[in-house]
């Protein structure tokens, strides 16, 4: 049985056999004895996106009383949920993200802690995912932004929405009427300023 450790664009964590391209964490949110999640869904405001492979290191998933291994379809999914690149295993990407975040948000010399605090305000509303109004028409959103309509999540690529699923993306079967923004606004501005998240191959077809 798959463990409950796969993150949706909404930030919810579910069980699915699909692993995804990235791992990451929000601190310790599991019981290693049972490999099940605790009631809380984060224990640190530093929600990060990590590589699944780094320096050949291996660790059993959810087996230790350390950070809880979470998995994401791709980087756009993780960003939508409110995570940001890790400065340890993804230093170059994290520095590129910070540079774009500073450019898009009119800031300078921003620390990871400062970004985490802003993202924490933007991603949660009384413990649940915060949705935001679109700051521009859907067709003008930068590649890698994600929106929500009803129970469905969509990636925007080349001005068009792609329906998200744990296995990948498919073309949207209908036009979106009143979607809401999933990607935190400060991250959206980083995307508009040039940060290019790694996308699942199904988004590139």
Short mmCIF file of C-alpha atoms in Angstrom, two decimals:
data_model
loop_
_atom_site.label_atom_id
_atom_site.label_comp_id
_atom_site.label_asym_id
_atom_site.label_seq_id
_atom_site.Cartn_x
_atom_site.Cartn_y
_atom_site.Cartn_z
CA UNK A 1 0.00 0.00 0.00
CA UNK A 2 1.38 3.45 -0.87
CA UNK A 3 2.15 5.78 2.00
CA UNK A 4 0.25 9.04 2.46
CA UNK A 5 3.02 11.32 1.30
CA UNK A 6 2.06 12.71 -2.12
CA UNK A 7 1.30 16.45 -2.20
CA UNK A 8 -1.48 17.85 -4.38
CA UNK A 9 -1.37 21.37 -5.86
CA UNK A 10 -3.85 22.33 -3.13
CA UNK A 11 -1.29 21.33 -0.50
CA UNK A 12 -3.31 18.31 0.64
CA UNK A 13 -1.35 15.08 1.18
CA UNK A 14 -2.73 11.81 -0.20
CA UNK A 15 -1.70 8.22 -0.85
CA UNK A 16 -1.00 7.28 -4.47
CA UNK A 17 1.45 4.90 -6.17
CA UNK A 18 2.72 7.72 -8.41
CA UNK A 19 6.03 8.96 -7.03
CA UNK A 20 6.71 12.21 -8.89
CA UNK A 21 9.86 14.10 -9.84
CA UNK A 22 10.68 15.84 -6.56
CA UNK A 23 10.67 15.23 -2.84
CA UNK A 24 10.61 17.77 -0.01
CA UNK A 25 9.27 18.42 3.44
CA UNK A 26 7.50 20.67 5.95
CA UNK A 27 9.29 19.35 9.03
CA UNK A 28 8.28 16.30 11.03
CA UNK A 29 4.61 15.41 10.51
CA UNK A 30 4.60 11.60 10.75
CA UNK A 31 4.84 8.75 13.23
CA UNK A 32 7.81 6.53 12.25
CA UNK A 33 6.37 3.55 14.13
CA UNK A 34 3.30 3.40 11.87
CA UNK A 35 4.56 5.46 8.90
CA UNK A 36 1.36 7.48 9.03
CA UNK A 37 0.82 11.23 9.14
CA UNK A 38 0.03 13.07 12.32
CA UNK A 39 -2.99 15.40 12.43
CA UNK A 40 -0.80 18.42 11.71
CA UNK A 41 0.29 19.00 8.12
CA UNK A 42 3.37 21.13 8.85
CA UNK A 43 5.73 21.72 11.74
CA UNK A 44 7.94 24.37 10.16
CA UNK A 45 7.24 27.39 7.92
CA UNK A 46 10.15 26.24 5.73
CA UNK A 47 8.33 24.17 3.09
CA UNK A 48 11.02 23.05 0.66
CA UNK A 49 11.43 21.20 -2.63
CA UNK A 50 14.32 18.73 -2.79
CA UNK A 51 15.93 16.34 -5.24
CA UNK A 52 14.91 12.70 -5.10
CA UNK A 53 18.57 11.77 -5.66
CA UNK A 54 21.47 13.66 -4.08
CA UNK A 55 25.07 12.49 -3.59
CA UNK A 56 23.91 8.88 -3.62
CA UNK A 57 22.31 9.26 -0.20
CA UNK A 58 19.48 6.87 0.64
CA UNK A 59 16.98 7.01 3.48
CA UNK A 60 13.96 4.84 4.28
CA UNK A 61 10.77 6.82 3.78
CA UNK A 62 8.91 7.82 6.96
CA UNK A 63 11.10 5.47 9.03
CA UNK A 64 12.90 8.06 11.15
CA UNK A 65 11.96 10.76 13.60
CA UNK A 66 13.32 13.39 11.24
CA UNK A 67 11.77 15.31 8.36
CA UNK A 68 8.79 13.69 6.64
CA UNK A 69 9.51 12.78 3.02
CA UNK A 70 6.83 14.24 0.75
CA UNK A 71 6.64 13.84 -3.02
CA UNK A 72 5.44 16.07 -5.87
CA UNK A 73 4.48 15.39 -9.47
CA UNK A 74 6.77 18.25 -10.51
CA UNK A 75 8.11 21.58 -9.32
CA UNK A 76 5.06 23.54 -10.47
CA UNK A 77 2.90 21.34 -8.22
CA UNK A 78 5.20 21.94 -5.25
CA UNK A 79 5.27 25.69 -5.86
CA UNK A 80 1.48 25.80 -6.08
CA UNK A 81 1.22 24.01 -2.74
CA UNK A 82 3.44 26.70 -1.22
CA UNK A 83 6.91 25.14 -1.25
CA UNK A 84 10.17 26.68 -2.54
CA UNK A 85 13.50 25.20 -3.74
CA UNK A 86 15.90 23.87 -1.09
CA UNK A 87 19.13 25.83 -0.57
CA UNK A 88 21.03 22.64 0.35
CA UNK A 89 20.44 20.05 -2.37
CA UNK A 90 19.21 22.55 -5.01
CA UNK A 91 21.39 25.57 -4.28
CA UNK A 92 21.64 26.83 -7.89
CA UNK A 93 17.88 26.53 -8.42
CA UNK A 94 17.20 28.10 -5.03
CA UNK A 95 19.44 31.06 -5.86
CA UNK A 96 17.72 31.48 -9.23
CA UNK A 97 14.35 31.35 -7.48
CA UNK A 98 15.45 33.94 -4.93
CA UNK A 99 16.77 36.25 -7.64
CA UNK A 100 13.48 36.01 -9.54
CA UNK A 101 11.51 36.38 -6.29
CA UNK A 102 13.44 39.57 -5.48
CA UNK A 103 12.96 40.94 -9.00
CA UNK A 104 9.27 40.13 -9.12
CA UNK A 105 8.52 41.36 -5.61
CA UNK A 106 10.70 44.46 -5.67
CA UNK A 107 12.99 43.26 -2.88
CA UNK A 108 16.71 42.77 -2.34
CA UNK A 109 18.95 40.60 -0.16
CA UNK A 110 16.00 38.41 0.78
CA UNK A 111 16.73 35.51 3.12
CA UNK A 112 15.12 32.08 2.94
CA UNK A 113 13.45 32.88 6.27
CA UNK A 114 11.86 36.02 4.81
CA UNK A 115 10.52 34.12 1.80
CA UNK A 116 9.20 31.37 4.07
CA UNK A 117 7.33 33.89 6.21
CA UNK A 118 5.70 35.51 3.18
CA UNK A 119 4.81 32.16 1.62
CA UNK A 120 3.31 30.98 4.90
CA UNK A 121 0.96 33.97 4.90
CA UNK A 122 0.00 33.36 1.30
CA UNK A 123 -0.51 29.60 1.30
CA UNK A 124 -2.73 29.11 4.35
CA UNK A 125 -6.08 30.43 5.52
CA UNK A 126 -6.97 29.10 8.99
CA UNK A 127 -4.97 25.96 8.29
CA UNK A 128 -6.42 25.36 4.83
CA UNK A 129 -5.13 26.27 1.39
CA UNK A 130 -5.57 29.95 0.60
CA UNK A 131 -6.90 30.68 -2.88
CA UNK A 132 -6.23 34.02 -4.55
CA UNK A 133 -7.97 36.00 -7.25
CA UNK A 134 -6.18 35.96 -10.60
CA UNK A 135 -4.10 39.15 -10.99
CA UNK A 136 -4.32 38.85 -14.78
CA UNK A 137 -6.29 36.87 -17.40
CA UNK A 138 -5.62 33.13 -17.40
CA UNK A 139 -3.98 33.26 -20.83
CA UNK A 140 -1.43 35.76 -19.51
CA UNK A 141 -0.28 33.72 -16.51
CA UNK A 142 3.36 32.62 -16.74
CA UNK A 143 4.21 29.01 -17.51
CA UNK A 144 4.19 26.94 -14.34
CA UNK A 145 1.43 28.82 -12.53
CA UNK A 146 -1.46 26.72 -11.25
CA UNK A 147 -5.14 27.49 -10.74
CA UNK A 148 -8.13 25.75 -9.19
CA UNK A 149 -11.69 25.45 -10.45
CA UNK A 150 -14.07 23.37 -8.40
CA UNK A 151 -12.24 20.22 -7.38
CA UNK A 152 -9.80 20.33 -10.30
CA UNK A 153 -6.32 21.83 -10.53
CA UNK A 154 -4.78 23.14 -13.74
CA UNK A 155 -1.28 24.07 -14.87
CA UNK A 156 -0.90 26.99 -17.24
CA UNK A 157 1.49 26.51 -20.13
CA UNK A 158 1.72 28.72 -23.21
CA UNK A 159 -1.49 30.44 -22.13
CA UNK A 160 -3.52 27.23 -21.97
CA UNK A 161 -4.71 25.19 -18.99
CA UNK A 162 -3.66 21.56 -18.53
CA UNK A 163 -5.62 19.35 -16.15
CA UNK A 164 -3.49 18.03 -13.27
CA UNK A 165 -3.62 14.43 -12.02
CA UNK A 166 -1.23 12.35 -9.89
CA UNK A 167 0.00 10.68 -13.09
CA UNK A 168 0.55 13.87 -15.08
CA UNK A 169 -1.26 16.42 -17.23
CA UNK A 170 -3.90 16.20 -19.94
CA UNK A 171 -5.57 18.87 -22.02
CA UNK A 172 -8.48 20.57 -20.29
CA UNK A 173 -11.80 19.26 -21.60
CA UNK A 174 -13.53 22.60 -21.06
CA UNK A 175 -12.78 26.29 -20.68
CA UNK A 176 -12.27 27.60 -17.19
CA UNK A 177 -14.93 30.05 -16.09
CA UNK A 178 -13.82 31.47 -12.75
CA UNK A 179 -10.56 29.83 -11.69
CA UNK A 180 -8.72 30.87 -8.56
CA UNK A 181 -4.97 31.12 -8.19
CA UNK A 182 -3.26 28.26 -6.32
CA UNK A 183 0.32 29.44 -6.71
CA UNK A 184 1.17 31.96 -3.95
CA UNK A 185 1.20 35.51 -5.38
CA UNK A 186 4.86 36.14 -4.47
CA UNK A 187 5.84 32.92 -6.25
CA UNK A 188 3.69 33.88 -9.24
CA UNK A 189 5.64 37.13 -9.47
CA UNK A 190 8.88 35.12 -9.38
CA UNK A 191 7.58 33.06 -12.31
CA UNK A 192 6.68 36.25 -14.18
CA UNK A 193 10.19 37.53 -13.45
CA UNK A 194 11.76 34.55 -15.18
CA UNK A 195 11.95 31.56 -12.86
CA UNK A 196 11.21 28.41 -14.88
CA UNK A 197 10.03 25.46 -12.77
CA UNK A 198 10.74 21.89 -13.83
CA UNK A 199 7.56 20.45 -15.36
CA UNK A 200 6.42 16.85 -15.71
CA UNK A 201 7.05 15.47 -19.23
CA UNK A 202 3.30 15.26 -19.87
CA UNK A 203 3.16 19.06 -19.76
CA UNK A 204 5.72 19.32 -22.54
CA UNK A 205 3.99 17.19 -25.17
#
